[in-house]
C-alpha atoms as an extended CHARMM CRD file, in Angstrom:
* protein
*
        84  EXT
         1         1  MET       CA             -7.6990000000        1.1390000000       13.2200000000  PROA      1               0.0000000000
         2         2  GLN       CA             -6.8100000000       -2.3570000000       12.3870000000  PROA      2               0.0000000000
         3         3  PRO       CA             -4.8930000000       -3.8720000000        9.3080000000  PROA      3               0.0000000000
         4         4  SER       CA             -8.1720000000       -4.8670000000        7.8580000000  PROA      4               0.0000000000
         5         5  ASP       CA             -9.7060000000       -1.2350000000        7.9240000000  PROA      5               0.0000000000
         6         6  VAL       CA             -6.5190000000        0.2380000000        6.1500000000  PROA      6               0.0000000000
         7         7  LYS       CA             -6.8160000000       -2.6420000000        3.4930000000  PROA      7               0.0000000000
         8         8  ALA       CA            -10.6250000000       -1.6620000000        3.1240000000  PROA      8               0.0000000000
         9         9  LEU       CA             -9.8630000000        1.7860000000        2.3880000000  PROA      9               0.0000000000
        10        10  LEU       CA             -7.0740000000        1.2190000000       -0.0290000000  PROA      10              0.0000000000
        11        11  GLU       CA             -9.2260000000       -1.2530000000       -1.8900000000  PROA      11              0.0000000000
        12        12  SER       CA            -12.1710000000        1.2380000000       -2.1390000000  PROA      12              0.0000000000
        13        13  ARG       CA             -9.7810000000        3.8940000000       -3.3140000000  PROA      13              0.0000000000
        14        14  ILE       CA             -7.3040000000        2.1950000000       -5.8970000000  PROA      14              0.0000000000
        15        15  ASP       CA             -8.6820000000       -0.1800000000       -8.4970000000  PROA      15              0.0000000000
        16        16  ASP       CA             -6.9730000000       -3.4420000000       -9.4930000000  PROA      16              0.0000000000
        17        17  CYS       CA             -4.2790000000       -3.4750000000       -6.7080000000  PROA      17              0.0000000000
        18        18  GLN       CA             -3.7430000000       -6.0230000000       -3.9570000000  PROA      18              0.0000000000
        19        19  PHE       CA             -2.6100000000       -5.0430000000       -0.5650000000  PROA      19              0.0000000000
        20        20  HSD       CA             -0.9850000000       -6.7620000000        2.0890000000  PROA      20              0.0000000000
        21        21  ILE       CA             -1.1100000000       -4.5810000000        5.5340000000  PROA      21              0.0000000000
        22        22  GLN       CA              0.6650000000       -5.3780000000        8.7770000000  PROA      22              0.0000000000
        23        23  GLY       CA              0.5180000000       -3.0080000000       11.9660000000  PROA      23              0.0000000000
        24        24  GLU       CA             -1.6570000000       -1.8860000000       14.6740000000  PROA      24              0.0000000000
        25        25  GLY       CA             -3.0090000000        1.2520000000       16.2280000000  PROA      25              0.0000000000
        26        26  CYS       CA             -1.6000000000        4.0460000000       13.7670000000  PROA      26              0.0000000000
        27        27  ASN       CA              1.4720000000        2.5630000000       12.4850000000  PROA      27              0.0000000000
        28        28  PHE       CA              1.1700000000        0.1550000000        9.4120000000  PROA      28              0.0000000000
        29        29  GLN       CA              3.3660000000       -1.4390000000        6.6140000000  PROA      29              0.0000000000
        30        30  VAL       CA              1.5550000000       -1.3280000000        3.4700000000  PROA      30              0.0000000000
        31        31  VAL       CA              2.8470000000       -3.6580000000        0.4660000000  PROA      31              0.0000000000
        32        32  ALA       CA              0.8850000000       -2.7930000000       -2.6390000000  PROA      32              0.0000000000
        33        33  VAL       CA              0.9640000000       -5.0130000000       -5.8460000000  PROA      33              0.0000000000
        34        34  GLY       CA             -0.8140000000       -3.9400000000       -9.0310000000  PROA      34              0.0000000000
        35        35  ASP       CA             -0.4310000000       -2.8710000000      -12.6670000000  PROA      35              0.0000000000
        36        36  VAL       CA             -1.3470000000        0.7080000000      -11.6060000000  PROA      36              0.0000000000
        37        37  PHE       CA              2.3740000000        1.0500000000      -10.7680000000  PROA      37              0.0000000000
        38        38  GLU       CA              3.7040000000        0.1600000000      -14.1740000000  PROA      38              0.0000000000
        39        39  GLY       CA              5.7730000000        3.2060000000      -15.4070000000  PROA      39              0.0000000000
        40        40  LEU       CA              5.3320000000        5.2960000000      -12.4030000000  PROA      40              0.0000000000
        41        41  SER       CA              8.6670000000        6.3360000000      -10.5170000000  PROA      41              0.0000000000
        42        42  PRO       CA              8.8760000000        5.0790000000       -6.8520000000  PROA      42              0.0000000000
        43        43  VAL       CA              7.8860000000        8.6110000000       -5.4580000000  PROA      43              0.0000000000
        44        44  LYS       CA              4.9300000000        8.5820000000       -7.9120000000  PROA      44              0.0000000000
        45        45  ARG       CA              3.7840000000        5.1670000000       -6.5410000000  PROA      45              0.0000000000
        46        46  GLN       CA              4.2620000000        6.4070000000       -2.6630000000  PROA      46              0.0000000000
        47        47  GLN       CA              2.2260000000        9.4180000000       -3.5600000000  PROA      47              0.0000000000
        48        48  LEU       CA             -0.7340000000        7.5730000000       -5.2120000000  PROA      48              0.0000000000
        49        49  ILE       CA             -0.7650000000        5.4220000000       -1.5670000000  PROA      49              0.0000000000
        50        50  TYR       CA             -0.5980000000        8.4880000000        0.5080000000  PROA      50              0.0000000000
        51        51  SER       CA             -3.3200000000       10.4840000000       -1.3940000000  PROA      51              0.0000000000
        52        52  ALA       CA             -5.5390000000        7.3100000000       -0.8640000000  PROA      52              0.0000000000
        53        53  LEU       CA             -5.1440000000        7.6450000000        2.7050000000  PROA      53              0.0000000000
        54        54  SER       CA             -4.6140000000       11.6540000000        2.9100000000  PROA      54              0.0000000000
        55        55  ASP       CA             -7.9460000000       11.8990000000        5.1600000000  PROA      55              0.0000000000
        56        56  GLU       CA             -6.7970000000        9.2780000000        7.3430000000  PROA      56              0.0000000000
        57        57  ILE       CA             -3.3450000000       10.8450000000        7.7800000000  PROA      57              0.0000000000
        58        58  ALA       CA             -4.6140000000       14.1750000000        8.2360000000  PROA      58              0.0000000000
        59        59  SER       CA             -7.1400000000       13.1510000000       11.0940000000  PROA      59              0.0000000000
        60        60  GLY       CA             -4.3760000000       11.3550000000       13.0770000000  PROA      60              0.0000000000
        61        61  ALA       CA             -6.0130000000        7.9650000000       12.5080000000  PROA      61              0.0000000000
        62        62  LEU       CA             -2.7460000000        6.8500000000       10.5080000000  PROA      62              0.0000000000
        63        63  HSD       CA              0.5140000000        8.1100000000       11.5940000000  PROA      63              0.0000000000
        64        64  ALA       CA              3.2360000000        6.0450000000       10.5160000000  PROA      64              0.0000000000
        65        65  ILE       CA              2.9080000000        4.5270000000        7.1270000000  PROA      65              0.0000000000
        66        66  SER       CA              5.8380000000        2.3190000000        5.3820000000  PROA      66              0.0000000000
        67        67  ILE       CA              4.8700000000        1.7830000000        1.7520000000  PROA      67              0.0000000000
        68        68  LYS       CA              6.4470000000       -0.7990000000       -0.5990000000  PROA      68              0.0000000000
        69        69  THR       CA              4.9780000000       -1.1690000000       -4.2080000000  PROA      69              0.0000000000
        70        70  TYR       CA              5.2520000000       -3.5990000000       -6.9470000000  PROA      70              0.0000000000
        71        71  THR       CA              3.9710000000       -4.4580000000      -10.4490000000  PROA      71              0.0000000000
        72        72  PRO       CA              2.8960000000       -8.2340000000      -10.6830000000  PROA      72              0.0000000000
        73        73  SER       CA              5.9630000000       -9.0840000000      -12.1760000000  PROA      73              0.0000000000
        74        74  GLN       CA              8.2400000000       -7.3380000000       -9.6050000000  PROA      74              0.0000000000
        75        75  TRP       CA              6.2590000000       -8.9160000000       -6.9570000000  PROA      75              0.0000000000
        76        76  GLU       CA              6.9940000000      -12.5350000000       -8.1270000000  PROA      76              0.0000000000
        77        77  GLN       CA             10.5860000000      -11.7650000000       -7.4290000000  PROA      77              0.0000000000
        78        78  ALA       CA             10.0610000000       -9.7400000000       -4.4460000000  PROA      78              0.0000000000
        79        79  PRO       CA             11.4520000000      -11.0080000000       -1.1070000000  PROA      79              0.0000000000
        80        80  GLU       CA              8.4750000000       -9.9150000000        0.8800000000  PROA      80              0.0000000000
        81        81  ASN       CA              6.3720000000      -12.1360000000       -1.4000000000  PROA      81              0.0000000000
        82        82  ALA       CA              7.9330000000      -15.1910000000        0.2020000000  PROA      82              0.0000000000
        83        83  GLY       CA              5.7690000000      -14.9180000000        3.5500000000  PROA      83              0.0000000000
        84        84  VAL       CA              2.7610000000      -13.3450000000        2.2320000000  PROA      84              0.0000000000
């Protein structure tokens, strides 16, 4: 699986969210930015991403996923934003 595959899956399953994906094989780093995260706890934010990829995780197509989530205002100040 390629980063573009993971991005396409997430974009088709979570509306109004931008995704920045790095990695290869079955190990990926996901940075997600969207209003959808407003008011959600960090655990709920991660659960939203995991649930969107649950089939791929269950099948083994995705194995290790690192997730960082931001609202648009948080993203403006995030250190990851400097290089994306």
